[in-house]
Coordinates of C-alpha atoms in Angstrom, one line a residue:
Chain A
M1 CA 99.8 53.9 79.2
A2 CA 100.3 50.1 78.9
K3 CA 103.0 48.5 80.7
E4 CA 106.0 47.7 78.2
G5 CA 106.1 44.0 76.6
I6 CA 108.8 41.8 77.4
L7 CA 111.7 41.1 74.5
L8 CA 112.4 37.7 74.8
V9 CA 115.5 36.7 72.8
L10 CA 116.1 33.0 72.6
S11 CA 119.0 31.3 71.2
G12 CA 121.2 28.2 71.2
P13 CA 122.7 25.7 69.1
S14 CA 120.9 24.0 66.2
G15 CA 119.6 20.9 67.5
A16 CA 118.9 22.5 71.2
G17 CA 115.6 22.7 70.3
K18 CA 114.7 26.5 70.6
G19 CA 112.5 26.4 67.6
T20 CA 110.1 23.7 68.9
I21 CA 110.2 25.5 72.3
C22 CA 109.4 29.0 70.4
Q23 CA 106.7 27.4 68.8
E24 CA 105.2 25.8 71.9
L25 CA 105.4 28.9 73.7
L26 CA 103.7 31.0 70.9
R27 CA 100.8 28.5 71.2
T28 CA 100.5 28.4 74.8
Y29 CA 101.7 31.7 76.5
P30 CA 98.9 34.2 76.2
G31 CA 99.7 37.6 74.0
L32 CA 103.2 36.5 72.9
H33 CA 103.9 37.7 69.4
Y34 CA 106.5 36.3 66.8
S35 CA 108.8 38.8 65.4
I36 CA 109.0 38.3 61.7
S37 CA 112.7 38.7 60.1
A38 CA 113.4 40.7 57.0
T39 CA 115.5 38.9 54.5
T40 CA 117.0 39.4 50.9
R41 CA 116.5 35.6 49.8
K42 CA 113.9 34.3 47.7
A43 CA 110.5 33.0 49.2
R44 CA 110.6 29.2 48.8
V45 CA 107.4 27.6 47.7
G46 CA 104.9 28.2 50.6
E47 CA 106.1 30.8 52.3
E48 CA 104.5 34.1 52.5
H49 CA 105.5 37.8 52.8
G50 CA 104.7 39.0 56.5
V51 CA 104.2 35.6 57.6
N52 CA 107.5 33.7 57.4
Y53 CA 109.3 36.8 56.5
W54 CA 109.7 40.4 55.1
F55 CA 111.0 39.5 51.7
V56 CA 113.1 42.8 50.8
S57 CA 115.4 43.6 47.7
H58 CA 118.9 44.0 48.4
D59 CA 118.6 47.9 47.9
E60 CA 115.7 48.0 50.5
F61 CA 117.8 46.1 53.1
Q62 CA 120.9 48.1 52.8
N63 CA 118.7 51.2 53.3
M64 CA 117.2 49.6 56.6
I65 CA 120.8 49.2 57.8
Q66 CA 121.6 52.7 57.1
D67 CA 118.7 53.9 58.8
D68 CA 119.3 51.9 62.0
E69 CA 116.0 50.2 61.3
L70 CA 117.2 47.0 62.2
L71 CA 117.6 45.3 65.9
E72 CA 120.4 43.1 64.3
W73 CA 121.6 42.2 61.0
A74 CA 123.8 39.4 59.4
E75 CA 124.8 38.1 56.1
V76 CA 124.7 34.5 55.4
Y77 CA 125.7 32.9 52.3
G78 CA 125.0 36.1 50.3
N79 CA 121.6 36.6 51.7
F80 CA 120.8 39.1 54.4
Y81 CA 118.6 38.6 57.3
G82 CA 117.6 40.8 59.8
T83 CA 115.3 41.7 62.5
P84 CA 113.1 45.5 61.8
C85 CA 113.2 47.6 65.0
R86 CA 109.5 49.3 64.3
Q87 CA 107.3 46.2 64.5
V88 CA 109.4 45.1 67.7
K89 CA 109.0 48.2 69.4
Q90 CA 105.5 49.1 68.6
L91 CA 104.3 45.7 70.0
L92 CA 106.4 46.4 73.1
N93 CA 104.7 49.9 73.6
D94 CA 101.5 48.1 73.4
G95 CA 102.6 46.1 76.2
K96 CA 102.6 42.9 74.1
D97 CA 105.5 40.3 74.4
V98 CA 107.9 39.5 71.8
V99 CA 109.8 36.3 71.1
L100 CA 112.7 36.6 68.6
E101 CA 114.8 33.1 67.9
I102 CA 118.3 34.3 67.1
D103 CA 121.5 33.3 67.1
A104 CA 124.5 34.3 69.4
Q105 CA 126.0 37.3 67.3
G106 CA 122.4 38.4 66.5
A107 CA 121.6 38.2 70.0
T108 CA 125.0 40.3 71.3
Q109 CA 123.9 42.9 68.7
I110 CA 120.5 43.0 70.2
K111 CA 121.7 43.3 73.7
R112 CA 123.9 46.7 73.0
K113 CA 120.7 48.3 71.8
F114 CA 117.9 46.7 74.0
P115 CA 119.7 45.6 77.2
Q116 CA 116.0 45.4 79.0
G117 CA 115.5 42.5 76.8
V118 CA 115.4 39.1 78.5
F119 CA 118.4 36.7 76.8
V120 CA 117.5 33.0 77.1
Y121 CA 119.7 30.5 76.4
I122 CA 118.6 27.2 75.3
A123 CA 121.2 24.5 75.7
P124 CA 121.3 20.7 74.9
P125 CA 121.7 18.1 77.8
S126 CA 125.0 17.3 76.3
L127 CA 127.2 17.9 73.2
D128 CA 126.8 13.9 72.8
E129 CA 122.9 14.1 72.9
L130 CA 123.2 17.4 70.6
A131 CA 125.0 15.1 67.8
N132 CA 122.8 12.3 68.1
R133 CA 119.9 14.9 67.2
I134 CA 121.0 16.2 64.3
H135 CA 122.1 12.8 63.1
K136 CA 118.4 11.3 63.7
R137 CA 117.2 14.1 61.4
G138 CA 118.5 12.5 58.9
T139 CA 118.5 15.3 56.6
D140 CA 122.2 16.5 56.2
S141 CA 125.3 15.0 54.6
L142 CA 128.2 14.5 56.7
D143 CA 129.7 17.5 56.0
A144 CA 126.8 19.6 57.1
I145 CA 126.8 17.3 60.3
K146 CA 130.1 18.5 60.9
N147 CA 129.6 22.4 59.7
R148 CA 126.3 22.1 62.4
L149 CA 128.6 20.9 65.3
S150 CA 131.2 23.1 65.0
C151 CA 128.9 26.2 64.7
A152 CA 127.2 24.9 67.8
N153 CA 130.5 25.0 69.7
N154 CA 130.9 28.5 68.5
E155 CA 127.2 29.1 69.5
L156 CA 127.8 27.4 73.0
S157 CA 130.8 29.8 73.8
Y158 CA 128.0 32.6 74.1
V159 CA 126.2 31.3 76.9
H160 CA 127.8 33.8 79.6
N161 CA 125.9 36.7 77.7
Y162 CA 122.8 35.7 78.6
N163 CA 120.4 36.0 81.6
Y164 CA 119.2 32.6 81.8
V165 CA 120.0 29.0 80.8
V166 CA 117.4 26.3 80.3
V167 CA 118.6 22.8 79.6
N168 CA 115.8 21.1 77.1
D169 CA 115.9 17.7 78.4
K170 CA 112.0 17.3 77.8
V171 CA 110.4 20.0 75.2
Q172 CA 107.4 20.7 77.8
V173 CA 109.5 21.0 81.1
A174 CA 111.8 23.7 78.9
T175 CA 109.1 25.2 77.6
N176 CA 107.1 25.6 81.3
K177 CA 110.5 27.1 82.6
V178 CA 110.7 29.6 79.4
A179 CA 107.2 30.5 80.3
A180 CA 107.8 31.2 83.7
I181 CA 110.9 33.3 82.8
I182 CA 108.6 35.7 80.8
T183 CA 106.1 35.7 84.1
A184 CA 109.0 36.4 86.5
E185 CA 110.4 39.1 84.6
K186 CA 107.0 41.1 84.3
C187 CA 107.4 41.2 88.3
Q188 CA 110.5 43.0 88.6
V189 CA 110.3 45.8 90.6
V190 CA 112.4 47.5 87.9
R191 CA 109.5 46.8 85.0
N192 CA 106.8 48.1 87.8
C193 CA 107.5 51.6 88.3
N194 CA 104.1 52.6 87.8
I195 CA 102.8 50.1 90.4
V196 CA 105.9 50.9 92.7
K197 CA 105.1 54.5 92.4
E198 CA 101.2 54.0 92.8
I199 CA 101.9 52.3 95.9
L200 CA 104.2 55.1 97.4
T201 CA 101.9 57.9 96.3
N202 CA 99.1 56.3 98.2
I203 CA 100.8 56.0 101.3
K204 CA 99.1 58.2 103.9
Chain B
M1 CA 127.7 18.7 94.8
A2 CA 123.9 19.7 94.7
K3 CA 123.3 23.2 93.0
E4 CA 122.5 25.5 96.1
G5 CA 118.9 26.1 96.7
I6 CA 117.1 29.3 96.2
L7 CA 116.4 31.4 99.7
L8 CA 112.9 33.2 99.0
V9 CA 111.8 36.0 101.2
L10 CA 108.1 36.9 101.2
S11 CA 107.3 40.4 102.5
G12 CA 104.3 42.7 102.3
P13 CA 101.9 44.5 104.8
S14 CA 99.6 43.0 107.1
G15 CA 96.4 42.0 104.9
A16 CA 98.4 41.5 101.4
G17 CA 98.1 38.1 101.9
K18 CA 101.5 36.7 102.0
G19 CA 100.6 34.0 104.6
T20 CA 98.0 32.6 102.5
I21 CA 100.4 32.9 99.5
C22 CA 103.3 31.0 101.5
Q23 CA 101.0 28.3 102.5
E24 CA 100.0 27.9 99.0
L25 CA 103.3 27.9 97.9
L26 CA 104.4 25.1 100.5
R27 CA 101.5 22.7 99.5
T28 CA 102.3 23.1 95.7
Y29 CA 105.9 24.0 95.1
P30 CA 108.0 20.5 95.1
G31 CA 110.8 20.7 97.4
L32 CA 109.8 24.1 99.2
H33 CA 110.9 24.1 102.8
Y34 CA 109.6 27.0 105.8
S35 CA 112.2 28.5 107.5
I36 CA 111.0 27.9 111.4
S37 CA 111.6 31.0 113.2
A38 CA 113.0 31.2 117.1
T39 CA 111.1 33.3 119.6
T40 CA 111.2 33.9 123.4
R41 CA 107.3 34.4 123.5
K42 CA 105.7 31.6 125.3
A43 CA 104.3 29.0 123.1
R44 CA 100.2 29.3 122.8
V45 CA 98.2 26.0 123.1
G46 CA 98.7 23.7 120.2
E47 CA 102.0 25.4 119.2
E48 CA 104.8 22.9 119.0
H49 CA 108.4 23.3 119.4
G50 CA 110.3 22.9 116.0
V51 CA 107.1 22.9 114.1
N52 CA 105.6 26.4 115.0
Y53 CA 108.6 28.0 116.1
W54 CA 111.9 27.2 118.2
F55 CA 110.9 28.5 121.7
V56 CA 114.1 29.5 123.4
S57 CA 115.1 31.3 126.6
H58 CA 116.2 35.2 126.7
D59 CA 119.6 34.0 127.5
E60 CA 119.6 31.3 124.6
F61 CA 118.3 34.0 122.4
Q62 CA 121.0 36.7 123.3
N63 CA 124.0 33.9 122.7
M64 CA 122.5 33.4 119.3
I65 CA 123.0 37.2 118.4
Q66 CA 126.4 37.3 119.7
D67 CA 127.6 34.2 117.9
D68 CA 126.0 35.6 114.8
E69 CA 123.6 32.6 114.6
L70 CA 120.5 34.9 113.1
L71 CA 119.8 35.8 109.7
E72 CA 117.9 38.7 111.1
W73 CA 116.1 39.3 114.5
A74 CA 113.7 41.9 116.0
E75 CA 112.0 42.7 119.3
V76 CA 108.3 43.4 119.4
Y77 CA 106.6 44.0 122.4
G78 CA 109.3 42.8 124.5
N79 CA 109.5 39.2 122.9
F80 CA 112.4 38.5 120.6
Y81 CA 112.2 36.9 117.3
G82 CA 114.5 35.7 114.8
T83 CA 115.6 33.2 111.5
P84 CA 118.5 30.9 112.7
C85 CA 121.0 30.7 110.2
R86 CA 122.1 27.0 110.4
Q87 CA 118.9 25.6 109.2
V88 CA 118.3 27.6 106.4
K89 CA 121.9 27.4 105.4
Q90 CA 122.3 23.3 105.5
L91 CA 119.1 23.0 103.3
L92 CA 120.1 25.6 100.8
N93 CA 123.4 23.6 100.9
D94 CA 121.2 20.6 100.2
G95 CA 119.9 22.0 97.1
K96 CA 116.2 22.5 98.6
D97 CA 114.7 26.1 98.4
V98 CA 113.5 27.9 101.7
V99 CA 110.7 30.3 102.0
L100 CA 110.8 33.0 104.6
E101 CA 108.0 35.1 105.5
I102 CA 109.0 38.2 107.3
D103 CA 108.6 42.0 107.5
A104 CA 110.7 44.6 105.5
Q105 CA 113.1 45.2 108.7
G106 CA 113.9 41.6 108.6
A107 CA 114.3 41.2 104.9
T108 CA 116.8 44.5 105.0
Q109 CA 118.8 42.3 107.3
I110 CA 118.7 39.1 105.1
K111 CA 119.9 41.1 102.2
R112 CA 123.0 42.5 103.7
K113 CA 124.0 38.9 105.0
F114 CA 122.7 36.9 101.7
P115 CA 122.6 39.3 98.9
Q116 CA 121.6 36.1 96.5
G117 CA 118.4 35.7 98.4
V118 CA 115.2 36.4 96.0
F119 CA 113.4 39.0 97.6
V120 CA 109.7 39.5 96.7
Y121 CA 107.2 41.9 97.9
I122 CA 103.2 41.1 98.0
A123 CA 101.3 44.4 97.3
P124 CA 97.7 44.8 98.0
P125 CA 95.6 45.8 94.9
S126 CA 95.1 49.1 96.7
L127 CA 95.3 50.9 99.9
D128 CA 91.6 50.7 100.0
E129 CA 91.5 46.9 99.4
L130 CA 94.1 46.2 102.2
A131 CA 91.8 48.5 104.7
N132 CA 88.8 46.5 103.4
R133 CA 90.5 43.1 104.3
I134 CA 91.7 44.4 107.4
H135 CA 88.0 45.6 108.4
K136 CA 86.7 42.0 107.0
R137 CA 88.6 39.9 109.3
G138 CA 86.9 41.2 112.3
T139 CA 89.0 40.4 115.0
D140 CA 90.4 43.8 115.7
S141 CA 89.6 46.6 117.5
L142 CA 89.7 50.3 115.7
D143 CA 92.9 51.0 117.5
A144 CA 94.5 47.2 116.1
I145 CA 93.2 48.4 112.7
K146 CA 94.7 52.1 112.7
N147 CA 97.9 50.5 114.1
R148 CA 97.7 47.8 111.3
L149 CA 97.1 50.4 108.7
S150 CA 100.0 52.6 109.7
C151 CA 102.3 49.6 109.9
A152 CA 101.3 48.8 106.5
N153 CA 102.3 52.3 105.1
N154 CA 105.9 51.6 106.6
E155 CA 106.0 48.4 105.1
L156 CA 104.8 49.6 101.7
S157 CA 107.6 52.2 101.6
Y158 CA 110.3 49.4 101.5
V159 CA 109.0 48.3 98.2
H160 CA 112.1 49.5 96.5
N161 CA 114.4 47.2 98.2
Y162 CA 112.8 44.2 96.6
N163 CA 113.6 42.4 93.3
Y164 CA 110.0 41.5 92.5
V165 CA 106.5 43.0 93.2
V166 CA 103.5 40.7 92.9
V167 CA 100.1 42.2 93.2
N168 CA 97.9 39.8 95.4
D169 CA 94.6 40.4 93.5
K170 CA 93.7 36.6 93.3
V171 CA 95.6 34.2 95.4
Q172 CA 96.0 31.6 92.9
V173 CA 97.4 33.8 90.4
A174 CA 99.9 35.7 92.8
T175 CA 100.8 32.4 94.0
N176 CA 101.4 31.3 90.2
K177 CA 103.5 34.2 89.9
V178 CA 105.6 33.5 92.5
A179 CA 106.3 29.8 91.8
A180 CA 107.4 31.1 88.5
I181 CA 109.8 33.5 89.9
I182 CA 111.2 30.5 91.9
T183 CA 111.6 28.3 88.7
A184 CA 113.1 31.5 86.7
E185 CA 115.6 32.2 89.3
K186 CA 116.5 28.6 89.1
C187 CA 117.6 29.3 85.7
Q188 CA 119.7 32.3 86.1
V189 CA 123.1 31.9 84.3
V190 CA 124.9 33.1 87.6
R191 CA 123.0 30.4 89.6
N192 CA 124.0 27.5 87.2
C193 CA 128.2 27.9 87.1
N194 CA 128.3 24.2 86.8
I195 CA 126.2 23.5 84.0
V196 CA 127.7 26.5 81.9
K197 CA 131.2 25.3 83.1
E198 CA 130.4 21.8 81.7
I199 CA 129.2 23.2 78.5
L200 CA 132.2 25.3 77.9
T201 CA 134.4 22.5 79.1
N202 CA 132.9 20.1 76.6
I203 CA 133.5 22.3 73.7
K204 CA 135.5 20.6 71.2

């Protein structure tokens, strides 16, 4: 039986850079998989079913909730978003590592169902820098910026729920730290019962 | 105040390669320091006080034990060996990381006094491979080899006391894993109270 993979949960306020770090990890960390979310919102131009999201109907989504098929879910502006269990569990059982990029409330739900997950909080170097980054994007209205910063404050208050905190000062350094966290977690004695058992049974 | 450094404790049976990994880490991991042991045995040709060991008298060693100045100590063939607290604690307080290469009994003593240490067990790929490596050294008599293997069995039975287990199949791969463990431990939320406090107090 393959050793179970690692479920890596990345959170952090908007502008902390968790999306960029997630993409860098997927590009560089061998055998890491991205968990595709399910959503009831309509696909935008260029988005593909099974690539960007699993696009499902409201009824299908409600069934997934009732059948406990979601690791977590949330409603945002009338649309539902969630993480289907089945694909994630299949990958983990096959010994593959999976990364999820998710907000703090979602991470809290996952931690209840899957405490052996690795919960990493991506923090901005400072709140001023976070505000700078959101301003620099230049795509948001002033109200949207205020809303993002208020959400950021809410996200930041969850940092204690995580196992690790990585300050994203430079993307490459932060990505290397998250990669080190995956590698280290794979070496934990509690995740290597097979190796430990083998060592102990071979003692003559 | 500098963030406290990591105390890395490396153990593993003779022949598992912990000495080589320790040297590689000291060569490549920025700012890692080696803790110099104290011993009552005589210095061999080429060995220097304060470099290879702190060479002390029996009386001095007994005083260190009585004054609780040793993180751990042991008597081996009439000679005493131990890890002085003061230098290790000073380095850690200054935010420097310290590596100790030590047997399982010594690691157990340290864990009692210093549970926030990071305990890494270096395991051979197999006991057969361990026997091969000890044979290949060619420096030991048959009795010495038997003795080493018997000690190895004893060492292996302690694996459960450690946080991490790294199988040393290839030195470079194993060294990279131990380096990742140090990096990951530095990101643990429980070791970053200052950052977490700063994040939480800056929330507006």
